[in-house]
mmCIF file of N, CA and C in Angstrom:
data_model
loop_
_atom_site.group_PDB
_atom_site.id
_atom_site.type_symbol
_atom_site.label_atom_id
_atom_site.label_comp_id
_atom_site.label_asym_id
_atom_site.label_seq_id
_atom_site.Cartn_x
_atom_site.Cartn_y
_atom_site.Cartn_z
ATOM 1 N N UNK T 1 18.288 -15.546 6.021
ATOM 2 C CA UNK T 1 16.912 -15.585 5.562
ATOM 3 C C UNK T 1 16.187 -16.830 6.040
ATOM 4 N N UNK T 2 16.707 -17.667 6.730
ATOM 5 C CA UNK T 2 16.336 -18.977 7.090
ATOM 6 C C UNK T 2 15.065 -18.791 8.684
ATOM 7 N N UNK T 3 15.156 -17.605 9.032
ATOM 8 C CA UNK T 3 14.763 -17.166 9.930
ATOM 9 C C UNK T 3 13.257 -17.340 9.521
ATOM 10 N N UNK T 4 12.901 -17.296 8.510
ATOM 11 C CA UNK T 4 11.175 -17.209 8.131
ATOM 12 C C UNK T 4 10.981 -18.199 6.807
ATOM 13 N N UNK T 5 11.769 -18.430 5.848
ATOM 14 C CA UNK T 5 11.987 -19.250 5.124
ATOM 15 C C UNK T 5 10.955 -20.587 5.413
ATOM 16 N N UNK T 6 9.855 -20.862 4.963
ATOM 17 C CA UNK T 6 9.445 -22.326 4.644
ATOM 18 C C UNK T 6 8.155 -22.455 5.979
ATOM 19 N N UNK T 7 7.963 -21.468 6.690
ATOM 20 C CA UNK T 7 6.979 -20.871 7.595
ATOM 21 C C UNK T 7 5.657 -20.211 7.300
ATOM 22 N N UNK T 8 4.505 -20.573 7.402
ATOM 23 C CA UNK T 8 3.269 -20.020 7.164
ATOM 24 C C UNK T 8 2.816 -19.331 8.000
ATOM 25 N N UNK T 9 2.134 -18.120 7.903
ATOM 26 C CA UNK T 9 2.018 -17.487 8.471
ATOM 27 C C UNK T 9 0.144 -16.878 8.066
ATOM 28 N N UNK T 10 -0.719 -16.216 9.448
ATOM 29 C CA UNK T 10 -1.955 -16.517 9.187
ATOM 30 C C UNK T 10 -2.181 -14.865 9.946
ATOM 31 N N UNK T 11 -2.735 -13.860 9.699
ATOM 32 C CA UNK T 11 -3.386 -12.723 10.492
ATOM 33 C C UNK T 11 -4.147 -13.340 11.525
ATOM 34 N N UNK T 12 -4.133 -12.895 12.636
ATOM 35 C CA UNK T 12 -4.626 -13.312 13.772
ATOM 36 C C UNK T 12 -5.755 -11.891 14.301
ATOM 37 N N UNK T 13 -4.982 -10.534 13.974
ATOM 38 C CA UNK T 13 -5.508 -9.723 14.875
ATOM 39 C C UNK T 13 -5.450 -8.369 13.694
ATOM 40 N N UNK T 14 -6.115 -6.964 13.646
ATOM 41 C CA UNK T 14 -5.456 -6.307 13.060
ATOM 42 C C UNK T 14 -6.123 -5.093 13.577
ATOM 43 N N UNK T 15 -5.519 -4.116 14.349
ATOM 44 C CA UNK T 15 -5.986 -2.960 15.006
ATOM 45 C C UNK T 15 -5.668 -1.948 14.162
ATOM 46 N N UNK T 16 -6.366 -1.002 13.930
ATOM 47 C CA UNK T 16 -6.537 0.702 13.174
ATOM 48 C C UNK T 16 -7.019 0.653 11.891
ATOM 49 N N UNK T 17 -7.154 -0.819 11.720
ATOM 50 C CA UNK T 17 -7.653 -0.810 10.473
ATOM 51 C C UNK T 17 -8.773 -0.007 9.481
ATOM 52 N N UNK T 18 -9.732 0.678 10.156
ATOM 53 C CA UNK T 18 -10.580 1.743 10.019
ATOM 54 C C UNK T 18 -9.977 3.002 9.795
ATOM 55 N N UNK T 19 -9.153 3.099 10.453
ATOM 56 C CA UNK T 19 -8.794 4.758 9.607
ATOM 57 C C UNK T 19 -7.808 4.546 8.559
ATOM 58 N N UNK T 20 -7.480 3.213 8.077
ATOM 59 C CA UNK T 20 -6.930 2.953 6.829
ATOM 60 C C UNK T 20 -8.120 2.727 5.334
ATOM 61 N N UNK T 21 -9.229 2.374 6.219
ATOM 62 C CA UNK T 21 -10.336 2.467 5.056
ATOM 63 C C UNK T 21 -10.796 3.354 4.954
ATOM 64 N N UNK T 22 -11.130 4.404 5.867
ATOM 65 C CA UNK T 22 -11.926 5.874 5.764
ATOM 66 C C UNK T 22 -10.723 6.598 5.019
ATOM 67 N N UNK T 23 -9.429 6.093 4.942
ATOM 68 C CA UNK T 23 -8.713 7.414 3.923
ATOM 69 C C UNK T 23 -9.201 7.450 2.799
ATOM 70 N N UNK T 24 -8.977 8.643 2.006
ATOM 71 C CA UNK T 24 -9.557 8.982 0.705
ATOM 72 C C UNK T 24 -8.182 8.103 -0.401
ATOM 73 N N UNK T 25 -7.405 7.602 -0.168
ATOM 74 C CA UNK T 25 -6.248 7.043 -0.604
ATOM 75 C C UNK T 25 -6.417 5.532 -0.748
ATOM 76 N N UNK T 26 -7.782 5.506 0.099
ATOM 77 C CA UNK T 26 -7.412 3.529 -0.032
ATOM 78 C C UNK T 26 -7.674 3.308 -1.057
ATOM 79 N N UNK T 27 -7.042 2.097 -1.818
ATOM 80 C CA UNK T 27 -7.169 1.390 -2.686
ATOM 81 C C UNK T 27 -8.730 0.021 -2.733
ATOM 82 N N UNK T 28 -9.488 0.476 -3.586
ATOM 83 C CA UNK T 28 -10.474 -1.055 -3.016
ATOM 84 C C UNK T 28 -10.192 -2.485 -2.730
ATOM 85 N N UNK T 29 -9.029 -2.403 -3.876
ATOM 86 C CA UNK T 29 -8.468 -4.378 -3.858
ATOM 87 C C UNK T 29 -7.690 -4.387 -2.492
ATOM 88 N N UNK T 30 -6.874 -3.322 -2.299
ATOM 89 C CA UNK T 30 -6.557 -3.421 -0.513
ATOM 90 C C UNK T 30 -7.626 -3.559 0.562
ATOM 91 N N UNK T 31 -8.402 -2.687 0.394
ATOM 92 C CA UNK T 31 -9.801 -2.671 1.241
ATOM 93 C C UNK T 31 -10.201 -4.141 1.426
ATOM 94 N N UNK T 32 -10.460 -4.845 0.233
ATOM 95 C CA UNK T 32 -10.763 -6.295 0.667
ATOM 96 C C UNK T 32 -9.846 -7.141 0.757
ATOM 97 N N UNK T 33 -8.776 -6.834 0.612
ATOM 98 C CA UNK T 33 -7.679 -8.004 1.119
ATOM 99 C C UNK T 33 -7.687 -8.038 2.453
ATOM 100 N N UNK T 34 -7.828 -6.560 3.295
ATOM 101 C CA UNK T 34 -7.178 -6.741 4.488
ATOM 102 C C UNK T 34 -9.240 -6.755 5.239
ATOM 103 N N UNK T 35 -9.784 -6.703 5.012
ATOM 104 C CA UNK T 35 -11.220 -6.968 5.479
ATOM 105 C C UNK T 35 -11.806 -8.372 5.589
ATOM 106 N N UNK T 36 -11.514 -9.035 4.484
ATOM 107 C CA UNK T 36 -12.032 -10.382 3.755
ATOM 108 C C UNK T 36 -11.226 -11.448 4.791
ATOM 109 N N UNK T 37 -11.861 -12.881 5.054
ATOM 110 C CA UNK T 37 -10.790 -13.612 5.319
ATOM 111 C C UNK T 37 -9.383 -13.512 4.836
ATOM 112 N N UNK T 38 -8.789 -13.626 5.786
ATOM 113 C CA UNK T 38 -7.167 -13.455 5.711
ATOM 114 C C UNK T 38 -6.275 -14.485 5.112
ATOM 115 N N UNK T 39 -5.538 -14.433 4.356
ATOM 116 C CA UNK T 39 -4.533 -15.163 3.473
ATOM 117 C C UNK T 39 -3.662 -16.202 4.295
ATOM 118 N N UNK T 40 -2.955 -16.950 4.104
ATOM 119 C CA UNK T 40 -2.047 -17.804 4.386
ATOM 120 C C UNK T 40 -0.596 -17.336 4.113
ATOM 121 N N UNK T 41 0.161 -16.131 4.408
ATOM 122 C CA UNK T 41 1.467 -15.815 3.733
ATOM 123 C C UNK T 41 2.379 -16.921 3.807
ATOM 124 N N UNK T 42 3.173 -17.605 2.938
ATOM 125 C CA UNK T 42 4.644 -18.294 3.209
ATOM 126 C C UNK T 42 5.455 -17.558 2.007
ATOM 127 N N UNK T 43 6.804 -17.562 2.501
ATOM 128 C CA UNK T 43 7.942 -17.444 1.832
ATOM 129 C C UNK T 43 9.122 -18.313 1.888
ATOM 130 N N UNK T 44 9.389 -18.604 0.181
ATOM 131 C CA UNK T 44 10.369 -20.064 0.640
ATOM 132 C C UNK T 44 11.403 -19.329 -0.151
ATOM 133 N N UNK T 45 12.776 -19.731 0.404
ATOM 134 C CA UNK T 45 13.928 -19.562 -0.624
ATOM 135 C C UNK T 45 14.313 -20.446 -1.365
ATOM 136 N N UNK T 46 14.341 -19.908 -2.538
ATOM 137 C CA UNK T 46 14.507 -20.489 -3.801
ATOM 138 C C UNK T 46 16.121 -20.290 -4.677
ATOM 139 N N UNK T 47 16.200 -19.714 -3.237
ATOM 140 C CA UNK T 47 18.520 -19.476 -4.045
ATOM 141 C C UNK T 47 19.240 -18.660 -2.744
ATOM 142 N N UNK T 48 20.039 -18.279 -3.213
ATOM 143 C CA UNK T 48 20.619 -17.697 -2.136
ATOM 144 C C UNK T 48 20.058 -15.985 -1.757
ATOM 145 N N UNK T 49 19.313 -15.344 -2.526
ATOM 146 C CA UNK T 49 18.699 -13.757 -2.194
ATOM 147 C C UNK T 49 17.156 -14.322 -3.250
ATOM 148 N N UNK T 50 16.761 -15.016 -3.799
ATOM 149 C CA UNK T 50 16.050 -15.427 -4.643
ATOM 150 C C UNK T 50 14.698 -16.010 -3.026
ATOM 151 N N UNK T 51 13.091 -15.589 -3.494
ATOM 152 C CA UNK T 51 12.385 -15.638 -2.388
ATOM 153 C C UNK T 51 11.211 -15.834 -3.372
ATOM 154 N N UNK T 52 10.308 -17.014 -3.062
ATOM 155 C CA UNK T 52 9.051 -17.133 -3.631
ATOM 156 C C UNK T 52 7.879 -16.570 -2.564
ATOM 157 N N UNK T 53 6.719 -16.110 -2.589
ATOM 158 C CA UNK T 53 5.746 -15.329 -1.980
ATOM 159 C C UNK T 53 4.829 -16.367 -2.372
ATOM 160 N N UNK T 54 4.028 -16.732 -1.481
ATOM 161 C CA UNK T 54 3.079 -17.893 -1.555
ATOM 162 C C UNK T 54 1.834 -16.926 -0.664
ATOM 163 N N UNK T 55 0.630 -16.915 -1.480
ATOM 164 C CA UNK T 55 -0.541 -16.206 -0.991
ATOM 165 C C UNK T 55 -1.363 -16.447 -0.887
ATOM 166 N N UNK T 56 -1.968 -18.023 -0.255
ATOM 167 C CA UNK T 56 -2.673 -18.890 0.066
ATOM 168 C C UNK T 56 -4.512 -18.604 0.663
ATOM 169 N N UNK T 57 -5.262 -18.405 -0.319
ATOM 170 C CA UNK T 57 -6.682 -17.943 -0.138
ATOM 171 C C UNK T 57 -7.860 -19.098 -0.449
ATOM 172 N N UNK T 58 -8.609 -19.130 0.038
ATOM 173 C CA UNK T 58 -9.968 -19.434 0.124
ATOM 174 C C UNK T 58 -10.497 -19.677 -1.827
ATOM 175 N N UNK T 59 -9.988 -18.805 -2.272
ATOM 176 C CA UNK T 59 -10.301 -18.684 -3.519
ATOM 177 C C UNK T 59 -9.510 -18.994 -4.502
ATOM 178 N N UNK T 60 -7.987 -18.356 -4.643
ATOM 179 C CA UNK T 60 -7.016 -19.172 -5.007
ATOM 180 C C UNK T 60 -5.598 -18.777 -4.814
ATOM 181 N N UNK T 61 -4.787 -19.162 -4.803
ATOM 182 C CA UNK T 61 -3.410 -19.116 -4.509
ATOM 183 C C UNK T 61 -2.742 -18.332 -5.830
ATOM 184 N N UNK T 62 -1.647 -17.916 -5.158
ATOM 185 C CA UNK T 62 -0.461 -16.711 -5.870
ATOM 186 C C UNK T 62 0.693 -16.861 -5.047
ATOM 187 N N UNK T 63 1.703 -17.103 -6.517
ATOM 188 C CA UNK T 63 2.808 -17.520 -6.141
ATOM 189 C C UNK T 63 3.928 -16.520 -6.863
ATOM 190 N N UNK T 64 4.694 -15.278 -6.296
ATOM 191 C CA UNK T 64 5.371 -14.666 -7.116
ATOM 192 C C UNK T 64 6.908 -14.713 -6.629
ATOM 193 N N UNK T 65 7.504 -14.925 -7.782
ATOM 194 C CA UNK T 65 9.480 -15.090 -7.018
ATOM 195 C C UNK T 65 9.843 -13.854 -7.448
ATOM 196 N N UNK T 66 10.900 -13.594 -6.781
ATOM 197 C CA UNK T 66 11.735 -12.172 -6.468
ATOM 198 C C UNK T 66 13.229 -12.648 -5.939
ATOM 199 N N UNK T 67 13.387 -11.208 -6.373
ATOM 200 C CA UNK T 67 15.325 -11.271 -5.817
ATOM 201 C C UNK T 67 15.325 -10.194 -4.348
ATOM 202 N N UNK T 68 15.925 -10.192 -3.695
ATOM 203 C CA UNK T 68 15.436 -9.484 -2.805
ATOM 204 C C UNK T 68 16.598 -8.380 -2.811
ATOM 205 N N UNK T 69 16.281 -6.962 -3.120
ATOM 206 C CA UNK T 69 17.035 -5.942 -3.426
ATOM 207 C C UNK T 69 16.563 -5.609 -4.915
ATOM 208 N N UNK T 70 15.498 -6.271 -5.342
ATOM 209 C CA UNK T 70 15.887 -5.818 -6.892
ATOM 210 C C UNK T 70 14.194 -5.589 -7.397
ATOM 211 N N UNK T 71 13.482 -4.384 -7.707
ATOM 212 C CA UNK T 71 12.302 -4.116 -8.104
ATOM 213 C C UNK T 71 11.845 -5.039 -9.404
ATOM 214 N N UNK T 72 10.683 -5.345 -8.836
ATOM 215 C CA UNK T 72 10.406 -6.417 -9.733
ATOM 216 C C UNK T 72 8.607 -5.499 -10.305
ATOM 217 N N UNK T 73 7.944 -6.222 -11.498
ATOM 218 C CA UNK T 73 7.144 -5.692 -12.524
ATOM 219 C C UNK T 73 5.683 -6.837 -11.949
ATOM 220 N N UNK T 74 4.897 -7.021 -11.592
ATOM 221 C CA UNK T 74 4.002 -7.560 -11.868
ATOM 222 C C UNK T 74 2.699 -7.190 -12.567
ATOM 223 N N UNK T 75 2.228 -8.151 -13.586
ATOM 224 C CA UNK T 75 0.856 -7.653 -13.763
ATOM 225 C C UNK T 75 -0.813 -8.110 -13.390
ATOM 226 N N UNK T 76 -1.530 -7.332 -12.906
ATOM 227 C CA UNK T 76 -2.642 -7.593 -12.123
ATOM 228 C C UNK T 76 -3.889 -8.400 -12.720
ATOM 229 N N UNK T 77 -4.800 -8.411 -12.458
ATOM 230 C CA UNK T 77 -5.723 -9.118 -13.033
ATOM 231 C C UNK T 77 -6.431 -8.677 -14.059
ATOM 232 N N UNK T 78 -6.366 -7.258 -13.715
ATOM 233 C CA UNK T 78 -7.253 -6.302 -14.887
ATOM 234 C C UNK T 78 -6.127 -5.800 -16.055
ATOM 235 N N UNK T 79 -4.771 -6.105 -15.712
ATOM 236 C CA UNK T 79 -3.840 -5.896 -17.096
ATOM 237 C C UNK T 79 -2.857 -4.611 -16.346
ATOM 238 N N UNK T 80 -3.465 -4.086 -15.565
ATOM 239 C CA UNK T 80 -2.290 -3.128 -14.936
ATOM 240 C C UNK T 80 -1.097 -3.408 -14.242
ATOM 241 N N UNK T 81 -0.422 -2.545 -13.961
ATOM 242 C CA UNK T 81 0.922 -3.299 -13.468
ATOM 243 C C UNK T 81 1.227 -2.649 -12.381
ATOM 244 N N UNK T 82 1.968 -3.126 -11.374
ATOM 245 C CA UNK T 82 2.750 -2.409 -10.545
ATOM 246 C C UNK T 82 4.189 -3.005 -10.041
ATOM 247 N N UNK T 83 4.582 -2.233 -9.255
ATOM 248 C CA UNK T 83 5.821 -3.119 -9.182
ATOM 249 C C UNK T 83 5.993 -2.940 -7.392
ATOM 250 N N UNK T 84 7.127 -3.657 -7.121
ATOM 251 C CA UNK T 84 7.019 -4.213 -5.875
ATOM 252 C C UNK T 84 8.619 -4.402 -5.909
ATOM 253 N N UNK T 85 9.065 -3.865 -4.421
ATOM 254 C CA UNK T 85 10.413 -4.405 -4.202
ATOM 255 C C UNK T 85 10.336 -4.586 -2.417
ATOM 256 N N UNK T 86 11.437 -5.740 -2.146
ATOM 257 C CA UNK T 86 11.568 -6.325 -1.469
ATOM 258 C C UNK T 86 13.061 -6.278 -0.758
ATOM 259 N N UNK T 87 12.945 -6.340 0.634
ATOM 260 C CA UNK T 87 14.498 -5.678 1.507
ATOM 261 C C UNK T 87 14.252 -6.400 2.402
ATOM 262 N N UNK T 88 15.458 -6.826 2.681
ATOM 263 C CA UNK T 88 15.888 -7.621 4.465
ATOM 264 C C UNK T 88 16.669 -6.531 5.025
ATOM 265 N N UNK T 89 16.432 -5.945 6.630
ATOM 266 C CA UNK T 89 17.034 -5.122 6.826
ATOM 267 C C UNK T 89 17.288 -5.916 8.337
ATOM 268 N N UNK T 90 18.447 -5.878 8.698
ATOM 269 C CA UNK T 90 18.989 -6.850 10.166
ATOM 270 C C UNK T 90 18.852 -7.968 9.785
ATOM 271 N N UNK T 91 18.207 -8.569 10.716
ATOM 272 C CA UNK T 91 18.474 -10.493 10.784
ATOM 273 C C UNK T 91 17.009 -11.481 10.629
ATOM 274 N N UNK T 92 15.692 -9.903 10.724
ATOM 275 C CA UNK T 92 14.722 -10.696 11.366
ATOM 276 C C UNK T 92 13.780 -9.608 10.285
ATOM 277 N N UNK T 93 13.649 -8.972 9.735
ATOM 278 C CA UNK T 93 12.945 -7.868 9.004
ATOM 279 C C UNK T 93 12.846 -7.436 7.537
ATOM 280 N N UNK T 94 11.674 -7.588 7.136
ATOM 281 C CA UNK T 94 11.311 -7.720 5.298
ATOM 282 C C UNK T 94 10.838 -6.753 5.254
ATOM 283 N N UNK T 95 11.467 -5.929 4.554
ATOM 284 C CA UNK T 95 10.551 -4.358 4.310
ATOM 285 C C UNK T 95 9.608 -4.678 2.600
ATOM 286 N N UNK T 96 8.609 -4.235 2.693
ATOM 287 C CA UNK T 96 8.063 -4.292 1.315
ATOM 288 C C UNK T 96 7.423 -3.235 0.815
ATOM 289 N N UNK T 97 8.063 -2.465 -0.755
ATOM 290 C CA UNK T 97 7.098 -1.345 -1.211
ATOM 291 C C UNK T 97 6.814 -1.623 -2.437
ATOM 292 N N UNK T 98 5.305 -1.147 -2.557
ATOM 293 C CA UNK T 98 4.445 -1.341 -3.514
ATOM 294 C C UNK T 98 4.360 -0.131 -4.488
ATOM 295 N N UNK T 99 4.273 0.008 -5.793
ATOM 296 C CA UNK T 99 3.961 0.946 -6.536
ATOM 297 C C UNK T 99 2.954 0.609 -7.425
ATOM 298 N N UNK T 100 1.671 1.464 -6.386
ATOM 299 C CA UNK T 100 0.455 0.663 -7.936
ATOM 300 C C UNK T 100 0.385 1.883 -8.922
ATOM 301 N N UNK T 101 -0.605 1.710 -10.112
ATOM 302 C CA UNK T 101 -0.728 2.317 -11.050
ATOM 303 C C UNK T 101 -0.766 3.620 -11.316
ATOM 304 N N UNK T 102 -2.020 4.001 -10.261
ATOM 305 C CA UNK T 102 -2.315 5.367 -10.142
ATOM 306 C C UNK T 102 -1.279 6.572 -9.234
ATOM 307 N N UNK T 103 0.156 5.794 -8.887
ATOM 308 C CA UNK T 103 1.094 6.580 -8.560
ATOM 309 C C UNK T 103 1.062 6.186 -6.404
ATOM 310 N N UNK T 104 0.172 5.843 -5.788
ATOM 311 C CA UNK T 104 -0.112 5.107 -4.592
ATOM 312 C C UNK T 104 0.864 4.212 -4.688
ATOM 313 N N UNK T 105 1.845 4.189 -3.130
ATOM 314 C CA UNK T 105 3.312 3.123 -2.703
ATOM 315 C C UNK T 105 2.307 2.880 -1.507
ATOM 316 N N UNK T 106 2.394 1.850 -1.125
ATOM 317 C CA UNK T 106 1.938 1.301 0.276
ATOM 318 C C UNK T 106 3.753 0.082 0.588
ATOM 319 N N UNK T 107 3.420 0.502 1.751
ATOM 320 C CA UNK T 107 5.181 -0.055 2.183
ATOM 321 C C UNK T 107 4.220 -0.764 3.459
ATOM 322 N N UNK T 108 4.968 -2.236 3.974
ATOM 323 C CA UNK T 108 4.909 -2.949 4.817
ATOM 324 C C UNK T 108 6.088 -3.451 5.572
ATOM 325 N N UNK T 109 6.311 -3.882 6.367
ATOM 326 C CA UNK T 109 7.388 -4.062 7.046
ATOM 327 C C UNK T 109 6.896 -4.645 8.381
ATOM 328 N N UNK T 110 7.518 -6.222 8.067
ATOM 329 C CA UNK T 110 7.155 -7.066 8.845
ATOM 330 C C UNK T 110 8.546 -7.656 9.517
ATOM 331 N N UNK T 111 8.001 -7.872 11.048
ATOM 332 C CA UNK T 111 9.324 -8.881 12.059
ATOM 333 C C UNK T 111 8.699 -9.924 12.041
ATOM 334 N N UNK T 112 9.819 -10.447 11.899
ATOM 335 C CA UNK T 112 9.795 -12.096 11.872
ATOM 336 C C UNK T 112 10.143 -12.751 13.295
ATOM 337 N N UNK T 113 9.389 -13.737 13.839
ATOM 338 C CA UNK T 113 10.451 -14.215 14.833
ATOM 339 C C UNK T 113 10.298 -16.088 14.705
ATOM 340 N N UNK T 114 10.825 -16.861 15.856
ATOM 341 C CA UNK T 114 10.870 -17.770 15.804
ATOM 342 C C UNK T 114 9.324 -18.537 15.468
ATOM 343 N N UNK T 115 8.772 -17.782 15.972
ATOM 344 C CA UNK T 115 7.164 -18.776 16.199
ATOM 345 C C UNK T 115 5.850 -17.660 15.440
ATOM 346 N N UNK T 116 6.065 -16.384 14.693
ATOM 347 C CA UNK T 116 5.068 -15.902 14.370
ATOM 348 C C UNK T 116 5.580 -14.719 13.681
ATOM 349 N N UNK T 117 5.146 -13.607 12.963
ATOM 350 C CA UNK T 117 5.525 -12.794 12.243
ATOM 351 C C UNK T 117 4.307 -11.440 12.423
ATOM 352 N N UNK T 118 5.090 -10.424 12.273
ATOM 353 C CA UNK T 118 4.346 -8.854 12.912
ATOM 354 C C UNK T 118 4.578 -8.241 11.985
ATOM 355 N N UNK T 119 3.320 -7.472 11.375
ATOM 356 C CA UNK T 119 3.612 -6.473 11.001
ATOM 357 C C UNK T 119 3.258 -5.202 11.832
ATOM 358 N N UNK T 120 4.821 -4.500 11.445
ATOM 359 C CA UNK T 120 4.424 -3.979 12.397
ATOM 360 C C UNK T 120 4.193 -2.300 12.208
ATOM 361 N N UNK T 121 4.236 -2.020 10.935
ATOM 362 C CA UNK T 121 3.899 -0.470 10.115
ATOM 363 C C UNK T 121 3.534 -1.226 8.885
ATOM 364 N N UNK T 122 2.460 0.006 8.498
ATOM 365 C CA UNK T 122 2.007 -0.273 6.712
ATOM 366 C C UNK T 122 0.955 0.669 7.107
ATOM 367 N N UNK T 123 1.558 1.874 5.693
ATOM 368 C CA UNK T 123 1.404 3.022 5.280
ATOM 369 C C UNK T 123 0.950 2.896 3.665
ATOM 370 N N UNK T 124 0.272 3.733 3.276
ATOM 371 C CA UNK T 124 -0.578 3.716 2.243
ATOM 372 C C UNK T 124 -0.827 5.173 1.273
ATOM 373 N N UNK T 125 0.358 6.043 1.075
ATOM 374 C CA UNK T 125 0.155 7.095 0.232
ATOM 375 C C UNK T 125 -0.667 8.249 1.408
ATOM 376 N N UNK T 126 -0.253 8.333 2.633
ATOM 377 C CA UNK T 126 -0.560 9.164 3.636
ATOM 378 C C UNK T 126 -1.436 9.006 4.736
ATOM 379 N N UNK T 127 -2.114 7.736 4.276
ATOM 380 C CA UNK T 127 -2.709 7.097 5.426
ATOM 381 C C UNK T 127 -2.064 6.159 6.039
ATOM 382 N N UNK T 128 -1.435 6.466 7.475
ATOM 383 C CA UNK T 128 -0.338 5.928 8.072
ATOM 384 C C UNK T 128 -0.453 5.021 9.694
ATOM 385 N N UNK T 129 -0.977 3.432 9.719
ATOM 386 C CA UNK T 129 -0.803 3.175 10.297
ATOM 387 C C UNK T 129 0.223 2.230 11.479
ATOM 388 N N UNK T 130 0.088 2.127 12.723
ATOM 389 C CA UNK T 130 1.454 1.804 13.225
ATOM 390 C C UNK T 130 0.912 1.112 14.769
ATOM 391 N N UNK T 131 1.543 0.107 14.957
ATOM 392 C CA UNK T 131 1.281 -1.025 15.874
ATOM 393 C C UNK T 131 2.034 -0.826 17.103
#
């Protein structure tokens, strides 16, 4: 996990993004996450499978720890909840799926490498884009 561990990471570019907003599936708080100036991602390890999520904004920062393999509960701003689990799959790759309220999983899955990080699929309850 040392591979991305303690590394910030910044959106640079993001292509198809339009037919992820014209789906009838998008979520609005997604809509402006991925529209709005872009976040600061870092992830630091905090144990040996144990991973803090650092979400570094303009407005304000979010910091959530996780075990990685193990679905975790968060709750949102408006009191709803969803949950979120987190996977290393090979040496270089964080899979992430989301379960928000209204029954919508959006899954991400990002490569990591020495000098920058890709995502490189993220799908959204049938609106499916891919890099």
């Amino acid at each position: 996990m040392s591979w991305f561990a303690g590394k910030k990471y910044k959106r640079v570019k993001c292509e198809n993004i339009f037919e992820l907003i014209k789906s009838p599936n998008a979520n609005e708080q997604i809509i402006r996450l991925l529209t709005d100036s872009p976040p600061v991602i870092a992830f630091n390890k905090t144990g040996e499978t144990n991973l803090t999520l650092s979400i570094l904004t303009d407005e304000k920062n979010f910091h959530f720890n996780f075990i990685i393999g193990q679905e975790h509960e968060m709750e949102k701003r408006d009191g709803s909840k969803i949950k979120y689990l987190y996977e290393i799959i090979g040496d270089n790759v964080l899979k992430q799926t989301v379960k928000m309220p209204d029954g919508k999983t959006a899954y991400f899955t990002r490569e990591f490498t020495e000098t920058d990080s890709k995502t490189v699929k993220l799908s959204l309850s049938g609106a499916k884009l891919e890099q």
